[in-house]
Coordinates of C-alpha atoms in Angstrom, one line a residue:
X1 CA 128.4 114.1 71.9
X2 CA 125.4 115.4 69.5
X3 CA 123.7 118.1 70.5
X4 CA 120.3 117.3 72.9
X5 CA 117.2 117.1 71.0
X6 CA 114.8 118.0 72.9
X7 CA 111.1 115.9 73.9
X8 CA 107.4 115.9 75.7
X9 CA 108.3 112.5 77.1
X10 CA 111.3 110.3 77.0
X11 CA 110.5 106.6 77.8
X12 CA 113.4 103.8 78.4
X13 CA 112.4 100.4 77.6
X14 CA 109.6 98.6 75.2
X15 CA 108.7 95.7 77.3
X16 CA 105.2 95.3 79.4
X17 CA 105.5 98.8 81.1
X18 CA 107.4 101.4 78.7
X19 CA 106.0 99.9 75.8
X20 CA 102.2 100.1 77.0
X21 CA 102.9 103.7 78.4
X22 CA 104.3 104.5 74.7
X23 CA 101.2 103.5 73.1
X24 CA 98.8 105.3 76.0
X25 CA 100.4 108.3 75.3
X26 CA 100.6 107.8 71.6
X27 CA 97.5 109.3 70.6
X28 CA 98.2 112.7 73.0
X29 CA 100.3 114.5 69.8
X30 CA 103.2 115.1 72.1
X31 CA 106.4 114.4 71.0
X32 CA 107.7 110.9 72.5
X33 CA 110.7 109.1 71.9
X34 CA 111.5 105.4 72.9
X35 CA 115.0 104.5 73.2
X36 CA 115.5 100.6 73.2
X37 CA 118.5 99.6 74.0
X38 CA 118.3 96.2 71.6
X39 CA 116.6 96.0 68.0
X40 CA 114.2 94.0 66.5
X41 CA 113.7 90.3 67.2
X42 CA 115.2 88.4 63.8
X43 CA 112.0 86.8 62.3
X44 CA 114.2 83.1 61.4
X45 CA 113.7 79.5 61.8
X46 CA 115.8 79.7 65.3
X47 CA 112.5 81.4 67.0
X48 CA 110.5 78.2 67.5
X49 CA 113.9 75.6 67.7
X50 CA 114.1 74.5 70.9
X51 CA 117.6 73.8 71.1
X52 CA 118.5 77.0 69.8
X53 CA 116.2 79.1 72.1
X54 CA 116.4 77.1 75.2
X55 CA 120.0 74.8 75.2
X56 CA 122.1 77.4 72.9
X57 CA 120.2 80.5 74.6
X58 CA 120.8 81.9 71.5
X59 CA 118.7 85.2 72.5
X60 CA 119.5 85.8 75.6
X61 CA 121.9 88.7 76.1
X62 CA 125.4 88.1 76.4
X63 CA 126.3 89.1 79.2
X64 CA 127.2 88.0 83.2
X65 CA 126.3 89.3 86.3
X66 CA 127.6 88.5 89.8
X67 CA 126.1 86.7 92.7
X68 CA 126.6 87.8 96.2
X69 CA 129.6 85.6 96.7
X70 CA 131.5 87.2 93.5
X71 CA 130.4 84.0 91.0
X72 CA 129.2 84.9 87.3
X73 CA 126.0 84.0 85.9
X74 CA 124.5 84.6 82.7
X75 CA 121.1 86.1 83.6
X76 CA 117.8 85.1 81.6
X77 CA 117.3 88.9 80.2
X78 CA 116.5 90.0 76.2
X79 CA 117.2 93.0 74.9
X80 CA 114.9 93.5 71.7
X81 CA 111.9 95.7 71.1
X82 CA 109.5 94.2 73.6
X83 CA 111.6 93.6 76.1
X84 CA 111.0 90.3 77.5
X85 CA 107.4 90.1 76.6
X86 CA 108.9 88.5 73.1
X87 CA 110.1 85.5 75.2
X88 CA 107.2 85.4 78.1
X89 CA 104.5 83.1 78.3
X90 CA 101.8 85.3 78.0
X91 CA 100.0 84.4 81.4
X92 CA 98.3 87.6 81.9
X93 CA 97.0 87.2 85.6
X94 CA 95.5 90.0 87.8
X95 CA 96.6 90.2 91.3
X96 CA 94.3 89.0 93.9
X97 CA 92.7 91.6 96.1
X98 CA 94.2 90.5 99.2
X99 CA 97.7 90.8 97.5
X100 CA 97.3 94.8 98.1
X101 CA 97.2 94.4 101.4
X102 CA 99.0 93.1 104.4
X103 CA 99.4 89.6 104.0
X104 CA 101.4 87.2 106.8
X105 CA 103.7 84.4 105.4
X106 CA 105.3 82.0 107.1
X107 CA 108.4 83.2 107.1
X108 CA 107.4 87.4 107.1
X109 CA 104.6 89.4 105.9
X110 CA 104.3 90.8 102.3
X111 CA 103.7 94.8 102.8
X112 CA 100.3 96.5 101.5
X113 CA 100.4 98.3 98.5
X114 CA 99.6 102.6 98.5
X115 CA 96.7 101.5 96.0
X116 CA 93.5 99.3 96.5
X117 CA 92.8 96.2 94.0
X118 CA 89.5 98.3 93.0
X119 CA 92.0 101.7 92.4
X120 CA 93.9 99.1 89.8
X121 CA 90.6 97.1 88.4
X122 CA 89.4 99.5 85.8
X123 CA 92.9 99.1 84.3
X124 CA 93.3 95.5 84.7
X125 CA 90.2 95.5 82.6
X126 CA 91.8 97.5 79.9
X127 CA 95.1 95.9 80.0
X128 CA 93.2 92.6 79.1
X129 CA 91.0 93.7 76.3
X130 CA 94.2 95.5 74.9
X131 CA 96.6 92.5 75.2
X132 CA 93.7 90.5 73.9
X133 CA 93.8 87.8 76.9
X134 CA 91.4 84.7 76.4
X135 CA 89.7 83.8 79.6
X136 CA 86.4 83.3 81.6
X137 CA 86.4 85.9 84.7
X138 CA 84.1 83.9 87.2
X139 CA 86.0 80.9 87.2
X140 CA 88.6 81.1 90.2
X141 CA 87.3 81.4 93.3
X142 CA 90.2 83.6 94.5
X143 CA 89.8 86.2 91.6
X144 CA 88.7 89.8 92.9
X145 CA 85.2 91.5 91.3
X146 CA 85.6 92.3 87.8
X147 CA 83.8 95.3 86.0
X148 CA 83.8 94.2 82.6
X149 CA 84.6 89.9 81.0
X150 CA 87.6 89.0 79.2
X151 CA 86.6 90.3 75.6
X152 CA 88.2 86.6 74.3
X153 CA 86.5 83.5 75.5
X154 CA 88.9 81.1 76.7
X155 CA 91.6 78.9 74.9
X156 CA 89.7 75.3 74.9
X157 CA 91.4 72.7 76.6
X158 CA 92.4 70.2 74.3
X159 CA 91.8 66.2 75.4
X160 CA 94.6 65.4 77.7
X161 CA 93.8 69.0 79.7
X162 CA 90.3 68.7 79.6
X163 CA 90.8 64.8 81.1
X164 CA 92.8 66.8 83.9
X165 CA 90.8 69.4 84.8
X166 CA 87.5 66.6 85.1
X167 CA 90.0 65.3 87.3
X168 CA 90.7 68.1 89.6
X169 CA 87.2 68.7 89.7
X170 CA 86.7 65.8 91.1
X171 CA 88.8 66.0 93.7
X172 CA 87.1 69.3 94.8
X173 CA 88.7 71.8 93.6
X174 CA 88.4 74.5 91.0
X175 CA 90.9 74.4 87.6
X176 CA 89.9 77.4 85.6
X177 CA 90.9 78.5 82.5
X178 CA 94.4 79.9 82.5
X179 CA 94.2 84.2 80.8
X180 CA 96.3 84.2 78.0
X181 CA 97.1 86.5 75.5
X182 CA 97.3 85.4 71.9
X183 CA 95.6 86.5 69.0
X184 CA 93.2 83.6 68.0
X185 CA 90.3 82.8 66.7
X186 CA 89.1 79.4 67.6
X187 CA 86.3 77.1 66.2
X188 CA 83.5 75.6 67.9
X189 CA 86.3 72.5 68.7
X190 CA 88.4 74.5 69.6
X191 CA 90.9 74.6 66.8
X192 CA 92.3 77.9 64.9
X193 CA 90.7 79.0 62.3
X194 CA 91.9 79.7 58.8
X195 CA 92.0 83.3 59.5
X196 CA 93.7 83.0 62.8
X197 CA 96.4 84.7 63.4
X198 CA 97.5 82.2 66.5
X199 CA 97.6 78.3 65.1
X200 CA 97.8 76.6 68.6
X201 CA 101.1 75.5 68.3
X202 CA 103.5 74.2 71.0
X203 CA 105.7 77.1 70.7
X204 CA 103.6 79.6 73.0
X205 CA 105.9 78.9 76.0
X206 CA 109.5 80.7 76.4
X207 CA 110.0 81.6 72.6
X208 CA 108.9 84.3 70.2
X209 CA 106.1 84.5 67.8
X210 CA 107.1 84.0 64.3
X211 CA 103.7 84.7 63.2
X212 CA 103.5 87.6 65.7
X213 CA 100.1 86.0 67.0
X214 CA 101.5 85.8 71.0
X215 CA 100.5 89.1 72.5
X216 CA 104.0 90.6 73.3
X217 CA 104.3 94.3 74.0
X218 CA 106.2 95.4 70.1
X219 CA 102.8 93.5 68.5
X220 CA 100.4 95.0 70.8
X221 CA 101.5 98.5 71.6
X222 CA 104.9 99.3 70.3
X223 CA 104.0 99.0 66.5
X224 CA 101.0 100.7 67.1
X225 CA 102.2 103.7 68.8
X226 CA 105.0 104.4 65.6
X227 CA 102.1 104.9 63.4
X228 CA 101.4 108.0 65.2
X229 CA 103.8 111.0 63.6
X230 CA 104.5 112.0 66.9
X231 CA 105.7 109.4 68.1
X232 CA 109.8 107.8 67.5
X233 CA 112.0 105.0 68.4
X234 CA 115.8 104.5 68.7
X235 CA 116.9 101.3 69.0
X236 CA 120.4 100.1 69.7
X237 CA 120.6 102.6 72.3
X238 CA 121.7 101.8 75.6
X239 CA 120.9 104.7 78.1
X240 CA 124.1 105.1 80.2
X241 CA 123.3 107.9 82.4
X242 CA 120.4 110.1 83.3
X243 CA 121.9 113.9 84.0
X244 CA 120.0 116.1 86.5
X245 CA 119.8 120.0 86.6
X246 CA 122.0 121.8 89.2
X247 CA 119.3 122.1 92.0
X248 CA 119.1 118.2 91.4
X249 CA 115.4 118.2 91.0
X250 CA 114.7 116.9 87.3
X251 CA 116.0 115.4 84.8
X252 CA 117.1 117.3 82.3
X253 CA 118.7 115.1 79.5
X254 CA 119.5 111.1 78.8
X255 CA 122.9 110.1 77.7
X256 CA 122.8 107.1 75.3
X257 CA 125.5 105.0 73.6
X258 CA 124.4 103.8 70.1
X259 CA 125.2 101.4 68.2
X260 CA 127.8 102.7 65.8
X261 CA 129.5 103.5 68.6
X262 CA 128.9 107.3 69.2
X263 CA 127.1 108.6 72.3
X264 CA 124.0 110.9 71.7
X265 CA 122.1 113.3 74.4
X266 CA 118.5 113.6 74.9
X267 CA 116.3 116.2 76.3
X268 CA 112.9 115.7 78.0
X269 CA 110.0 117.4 80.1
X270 CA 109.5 113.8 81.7
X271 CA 111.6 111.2 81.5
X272 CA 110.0 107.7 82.2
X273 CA 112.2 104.5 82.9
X274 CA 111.1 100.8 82.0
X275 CA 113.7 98.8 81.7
X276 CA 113.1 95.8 83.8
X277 CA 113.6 95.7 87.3
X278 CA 117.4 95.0 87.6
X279 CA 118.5 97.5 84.8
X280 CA 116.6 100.1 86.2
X281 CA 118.0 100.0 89.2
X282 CA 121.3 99.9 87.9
X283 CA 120.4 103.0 85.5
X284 CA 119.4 105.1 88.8
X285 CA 122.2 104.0 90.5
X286 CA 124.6 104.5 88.1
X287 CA 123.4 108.2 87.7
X288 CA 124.7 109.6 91.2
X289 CA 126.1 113.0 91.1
X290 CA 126.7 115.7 93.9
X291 CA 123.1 116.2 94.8
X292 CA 122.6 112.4 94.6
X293 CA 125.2 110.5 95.4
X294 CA 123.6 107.5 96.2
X295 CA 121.8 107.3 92.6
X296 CA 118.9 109.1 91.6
X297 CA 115.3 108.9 93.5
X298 CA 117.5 107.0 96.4
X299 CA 117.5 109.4 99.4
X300 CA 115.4 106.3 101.1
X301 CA 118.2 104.1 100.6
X302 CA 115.8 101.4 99.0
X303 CA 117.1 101.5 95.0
X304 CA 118.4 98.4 94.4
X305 CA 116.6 96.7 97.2
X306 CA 113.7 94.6 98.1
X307 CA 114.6 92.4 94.7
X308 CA 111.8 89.6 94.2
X309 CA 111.1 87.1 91.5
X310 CA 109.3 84.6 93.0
X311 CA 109.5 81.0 94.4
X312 CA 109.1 78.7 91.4
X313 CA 109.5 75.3 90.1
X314 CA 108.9 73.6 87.0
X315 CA 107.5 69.8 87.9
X316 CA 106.9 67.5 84.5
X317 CA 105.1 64.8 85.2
X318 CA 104.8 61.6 83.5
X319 CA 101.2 60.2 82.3
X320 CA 100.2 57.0 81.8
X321 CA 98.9 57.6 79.0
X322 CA 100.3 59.2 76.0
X323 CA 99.9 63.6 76.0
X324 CA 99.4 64.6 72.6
X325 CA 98.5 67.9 74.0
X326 CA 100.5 71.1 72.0
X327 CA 98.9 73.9 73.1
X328 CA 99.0 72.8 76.8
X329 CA 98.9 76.3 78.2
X330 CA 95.4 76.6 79.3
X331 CA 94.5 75.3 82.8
X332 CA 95.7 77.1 86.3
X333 CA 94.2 76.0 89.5
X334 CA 94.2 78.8 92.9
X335 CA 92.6 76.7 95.5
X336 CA 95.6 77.0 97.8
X337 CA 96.7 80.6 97.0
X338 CA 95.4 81.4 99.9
X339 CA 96.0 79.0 102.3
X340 CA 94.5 75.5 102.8
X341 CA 92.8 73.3 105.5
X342 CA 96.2 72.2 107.0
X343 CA 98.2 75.5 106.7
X344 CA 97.4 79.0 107.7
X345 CA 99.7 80.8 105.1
X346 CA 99.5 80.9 101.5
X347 CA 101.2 78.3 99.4
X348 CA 100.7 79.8 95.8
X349 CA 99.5 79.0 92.3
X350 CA 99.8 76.3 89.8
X351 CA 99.9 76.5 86.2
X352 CA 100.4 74.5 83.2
X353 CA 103.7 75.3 81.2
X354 CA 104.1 74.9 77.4
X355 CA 104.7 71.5 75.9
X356 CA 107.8 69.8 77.0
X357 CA 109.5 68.2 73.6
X358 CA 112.5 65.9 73.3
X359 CA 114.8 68.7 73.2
X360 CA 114.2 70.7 76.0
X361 CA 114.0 67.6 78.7
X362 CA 117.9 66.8 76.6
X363 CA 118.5 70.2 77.6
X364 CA 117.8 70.7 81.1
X365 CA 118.0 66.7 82.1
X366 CA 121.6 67.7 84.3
X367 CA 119.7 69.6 86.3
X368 CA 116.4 68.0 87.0
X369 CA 116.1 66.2 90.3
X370 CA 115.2 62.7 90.0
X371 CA 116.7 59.7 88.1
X372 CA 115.7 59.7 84.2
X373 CA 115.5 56.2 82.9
X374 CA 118.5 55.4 80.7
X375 CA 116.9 52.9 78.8
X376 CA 114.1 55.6 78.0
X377 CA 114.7 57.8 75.4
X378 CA 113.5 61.4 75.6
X379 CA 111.4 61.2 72.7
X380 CA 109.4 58.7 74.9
X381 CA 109.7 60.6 77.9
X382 CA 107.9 63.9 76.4
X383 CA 105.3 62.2 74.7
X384 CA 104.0 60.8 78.3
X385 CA 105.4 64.5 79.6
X386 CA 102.6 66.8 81.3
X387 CA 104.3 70.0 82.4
X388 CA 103.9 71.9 85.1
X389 CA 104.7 75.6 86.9
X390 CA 104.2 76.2 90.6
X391 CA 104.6 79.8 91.8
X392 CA 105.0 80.6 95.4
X393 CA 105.7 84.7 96.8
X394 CA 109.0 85.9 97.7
X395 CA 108.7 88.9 100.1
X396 CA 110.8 91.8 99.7
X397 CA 114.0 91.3 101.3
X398 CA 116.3 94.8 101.8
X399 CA 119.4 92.3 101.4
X400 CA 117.9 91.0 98.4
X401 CA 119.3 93.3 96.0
X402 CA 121.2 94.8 93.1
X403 CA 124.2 97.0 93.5
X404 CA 127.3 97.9 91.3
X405 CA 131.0 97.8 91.6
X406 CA 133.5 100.0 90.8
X407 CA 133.6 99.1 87.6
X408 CA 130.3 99.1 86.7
X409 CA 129.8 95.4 86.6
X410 CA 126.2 94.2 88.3
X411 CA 126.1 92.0 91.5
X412 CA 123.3 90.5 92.5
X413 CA 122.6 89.6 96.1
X414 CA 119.4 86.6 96.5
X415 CA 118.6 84.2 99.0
X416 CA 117.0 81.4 97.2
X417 CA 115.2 80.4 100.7
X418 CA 113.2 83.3 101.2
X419 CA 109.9 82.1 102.3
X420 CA 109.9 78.5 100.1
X421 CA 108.0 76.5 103.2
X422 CA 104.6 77.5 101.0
X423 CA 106.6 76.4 97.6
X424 CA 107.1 73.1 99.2
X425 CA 103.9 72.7 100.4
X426 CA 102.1 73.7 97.3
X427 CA 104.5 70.7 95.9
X428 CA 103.5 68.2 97.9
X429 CA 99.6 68.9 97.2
X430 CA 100.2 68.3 93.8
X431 CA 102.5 64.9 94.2
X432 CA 99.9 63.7 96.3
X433 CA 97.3 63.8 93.8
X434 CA 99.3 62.6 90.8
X435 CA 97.8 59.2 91.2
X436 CA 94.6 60.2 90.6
X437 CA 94.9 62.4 87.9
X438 CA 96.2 59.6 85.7
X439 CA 100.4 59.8 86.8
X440 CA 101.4 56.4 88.2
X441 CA 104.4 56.4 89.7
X442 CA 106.7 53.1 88.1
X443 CA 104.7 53.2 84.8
X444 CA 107.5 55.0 83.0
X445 CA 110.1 55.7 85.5
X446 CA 111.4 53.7 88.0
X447 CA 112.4 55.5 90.6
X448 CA 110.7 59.0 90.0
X449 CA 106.6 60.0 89.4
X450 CA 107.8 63.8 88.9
X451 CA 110.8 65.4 87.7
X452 CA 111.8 69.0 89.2
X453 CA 113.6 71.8 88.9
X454 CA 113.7 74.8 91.6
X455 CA 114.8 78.1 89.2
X456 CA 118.6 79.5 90.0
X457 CA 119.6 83.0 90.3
X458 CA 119.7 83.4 86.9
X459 CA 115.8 82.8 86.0
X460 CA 114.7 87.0 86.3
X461 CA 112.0 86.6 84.1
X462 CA 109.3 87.6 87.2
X463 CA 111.6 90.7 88.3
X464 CA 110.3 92.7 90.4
X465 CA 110.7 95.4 93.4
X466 CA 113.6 97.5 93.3
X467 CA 112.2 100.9 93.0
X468 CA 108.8 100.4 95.0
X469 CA 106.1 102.9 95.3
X470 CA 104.5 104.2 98.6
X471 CA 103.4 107.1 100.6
X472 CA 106.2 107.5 102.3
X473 CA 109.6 109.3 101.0
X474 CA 111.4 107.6 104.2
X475 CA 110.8 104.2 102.9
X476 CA 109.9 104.2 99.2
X477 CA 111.3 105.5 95.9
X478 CA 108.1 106.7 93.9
X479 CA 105.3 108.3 95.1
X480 CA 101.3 106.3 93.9
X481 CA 102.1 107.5 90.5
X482 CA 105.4 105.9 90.2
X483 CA 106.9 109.3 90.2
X484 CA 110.2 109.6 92.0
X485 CA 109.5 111.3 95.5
X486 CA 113.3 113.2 94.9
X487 CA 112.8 114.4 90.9
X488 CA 110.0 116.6 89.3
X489 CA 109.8 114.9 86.1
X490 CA 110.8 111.0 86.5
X491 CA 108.5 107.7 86.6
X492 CA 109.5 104.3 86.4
X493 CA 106.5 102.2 85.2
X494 CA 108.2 98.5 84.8
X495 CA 107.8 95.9 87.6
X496 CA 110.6 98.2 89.6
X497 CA 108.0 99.7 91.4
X498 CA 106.0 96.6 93.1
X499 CA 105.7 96.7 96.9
X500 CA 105.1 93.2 97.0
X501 CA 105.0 90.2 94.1
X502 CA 102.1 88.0 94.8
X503 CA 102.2 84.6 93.7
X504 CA 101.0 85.5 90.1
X505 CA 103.0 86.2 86.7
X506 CA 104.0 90.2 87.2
X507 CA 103.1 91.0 83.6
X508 CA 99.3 92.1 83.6
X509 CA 99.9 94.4 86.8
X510 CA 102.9 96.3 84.8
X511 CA 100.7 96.7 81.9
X512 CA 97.5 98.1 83.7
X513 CA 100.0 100.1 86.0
X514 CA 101.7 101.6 82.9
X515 CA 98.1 102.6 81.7
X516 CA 97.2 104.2 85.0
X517 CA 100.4 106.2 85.2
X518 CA 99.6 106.9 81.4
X519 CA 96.6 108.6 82.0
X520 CA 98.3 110.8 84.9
X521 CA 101.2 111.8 82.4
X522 CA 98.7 112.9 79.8
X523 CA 96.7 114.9 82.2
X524 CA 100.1 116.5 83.5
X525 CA 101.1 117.1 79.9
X526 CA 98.1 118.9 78.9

């Protein structure tokens, strides 16, 4: 083992959190290093091929975990610098306010949060000007007050969307512009620019940025923050342990295997971990010793628990007229996040997802439910294709959760009913109003209007939850600054530490968090 060199700050993971804490602290002069346990994303033709990406999973890690009765799956995870912000869909939502507090389900209640919506707003404001998110702040009725507008005015529908939010609008309700973050400069039709870094293309949804234009956490912040001297990265280095002084209360160095095989040892005077909700979990647990044998910032018993990552379903629907649409990622409609007039609980959000093409309906047709036409071919089937991504919460379960074996392997426990009466709901309000929003049920299919697909255990891209925060040691991991209660010197600022999950995409809330705990762990450094 190398000798330990020695840090200001240690941080564990590039994505959404450790990748926007490396590049708050960036500018401080203290020594940082990142470790990353992949490398960098190959720049190749196979980023935008959708049967490479998406039927091939040719970037996904290889590797299986195991369900709660002992089954493998391959879990949707990345390891590269950025985590899996390279592979996200850049919906940078806020929380709601009412999402921080107490809110009753149907089937539980999701718990308040240690912090306010207006503690986390000034952040929320940052995090968007600094992932350069493209919205209107005004336009959902369900959005909390906002201190400052999105810095980007919104991506412009183009004609099929528009056509569908005139629709909605007619109805009653209130699409708005879905906040995304890509790095374009549009014309006064709405197209890209010459200079614009983001060409509109249909390739915003699930894959990476060849032309580094999506707003990913290596383009934004991680590239950035090397510039500064101080500043380092490792990747191919897979942090195996984290050792603890004899007293047990802080970490004193991080054991990492790299990738040419030897194990290297790191010392820090904080030590922050981001590396997704599962593996960080894992990484605490993994790092019991005498004063912790349970893992590390466990004396609650709640590492590895309260798992979450959301009730979704992907619903493409089939227009009677052709969709020509490519950048279809910009409408979102929150009417019944809430609630609606014939149900008391809150049902969730709706989205658009990226342009279906031929090769991704090929892909997933075995496990869509609903009859697909023999005698239409897919080519046909995603030109007429309007794609859709409802999102219902999934409360905090102590069963739903990660643990390990005794050979290290990672199990994870889910039930994939957990509070879905919303989901279902939130479904049907949309069916119902396919008809009038230019879907006709037997113009294309004959037996189908819709075809859907609930996610399996596998889809973790919305982790979240298994190192929460709160006031109290008895019941919580980390203290409001995502500090572990049991250790001096260690924070965990990926979605690990959420409460609750909302009914929103996680990633904005990460990324103002990690520049809220940022400024703490400057202040505590100086």
């Amino acid at each position: 083992m190398r000798d330990a060199r020695h840090y200001d700050v240690i941080i564990i993971g590039t994505g959404a959190g450790g990748g926007t804490l490396a590049h708050r602290l960036a500018p401080s002069g203290k020594r940082i290093l990142i470790l990353e346990r992949g490398d960098y994303l190959p720049r190749e033709r196979d980023n935008w091929d959708s049967t490479a990406v998406f039927v091939k999973g040719k970037y996904r890690a290889p590797e299986f975990w195991y369900d709660k009765h002992g089954n493998q799956f391959p879990p949707e995870v990345n390891y590269y610098v950025g985590g899996n912000t390279k592979f996200y869909g850049a919906a940078l939502f806020r929380l709601r306010p009412e999402d921080f507090g107490e809110l009753r389900h149907h089937d539980g209640v999701s718990p308040a949060w240690p912090l306010r919506y207006e503690d986390l707003e000034p952040y929320y404001t940052q995090a968007e000007h600094l992932y350069l998110v493209h919205g209107r702040h005004g336009e959902d009725p369900t959005e909390g007050p906002t201190s400052a507008q999105y810095a980007y005015e919104p991506v412009q529908h183009e004609p099929r969307i528009q056509q569908l939010s005139d629709d909605l609008e007619k109805q009653g309700l209130h699409p708005f512009h879905l906040p995304i973050g890509v790095n374009l400069t549009q014309d006064d039709r709405g197209r890209a620019t010459h200079d614009s870094v983001c060409i509109r293309c249909d390739r915003v949804d699930g894959f990476p940025c060849l032309l580094g234009a999506k707003s990913d956490a290596q383009v934004i912040c991680v590239d950035p923050a090397l510039r500064h001297d101080n500043v380092e990265l490792v990747t191919g280095a897979e942090v195996r342990r984290l050792v603890t002084d004899p007293a047990g209360r802080s970490v004193t160095s991080v054991v990492a295997a790299l990738r040419d095989g030897s194990t290297a040892e790191f010392g820090a005077d904080i030590v922050v971990v981001a590396c997704g909700a599962v593996n960080s979990a894992v990484l605490l647990l993994r790092s019991a010793g005498d004063r912790h044998p349970n893992g590390l910032a466990n004396s609650s018993g709640v590492v590895g628990r309260h798992y979450m990552r959301h009730n979704n379903l992907a619903l493409m629907a089939v227009s009677r007229e052709p969709n020509d649409t490519r950048f279809q990622k910009t409408l979102a409609l929150h009417d019944w996040y809430l609630g609606s007039d014939d149900w008391d609980y809150p049902l969730g959000g709706i989205q658009m997802l990226g342009k279906s093409d031929s090769d991704q309906i090929h892909g997933e047709a075995p496990r869509w439910a609903g009859a697909v036409s023999p005698d239409m071919p897919f080519e046909v089937l995603a030109h007429h294709a309007v794609d859709f991504w409802l999102c219902g919460e999934d409360l905090p379960a102590p069963d739903n959760r990660v643990t390990l074996d005794r050979d290290g392997a990672v199990h994870l426990a889910l039930d994939e009913k957990n509070n879905i009466a919303g989901l279902r709901r939130l479904r049907h309000k949309l069916q119902t109003m396919l008809g009038h929003l230019g879907m006709h049920e037997h113009h294309l299919l004959p037996h189908s209007i819709y075809l859907h697909k609930g996610m399996p255990i596998g889809a973790t891209a919305h982790q979240a939850g298994t190192v929460r925060f709160g006031s109290d040691p008895a019941s919580s991991a980390l203290d409001v600054n995502c500090k572990a209660h049991d250790l001096d010197n260690l924070y965990v600022v990926d979605t690990s530490f959420f409460p609750s999950i909302g009914a929103v995409n996680p990633s904005l809330t990460a990324i103002a968090n990690a520049l809220r705990v940022g400024d703490h762990i400057a202040e505590r450094l100086q």
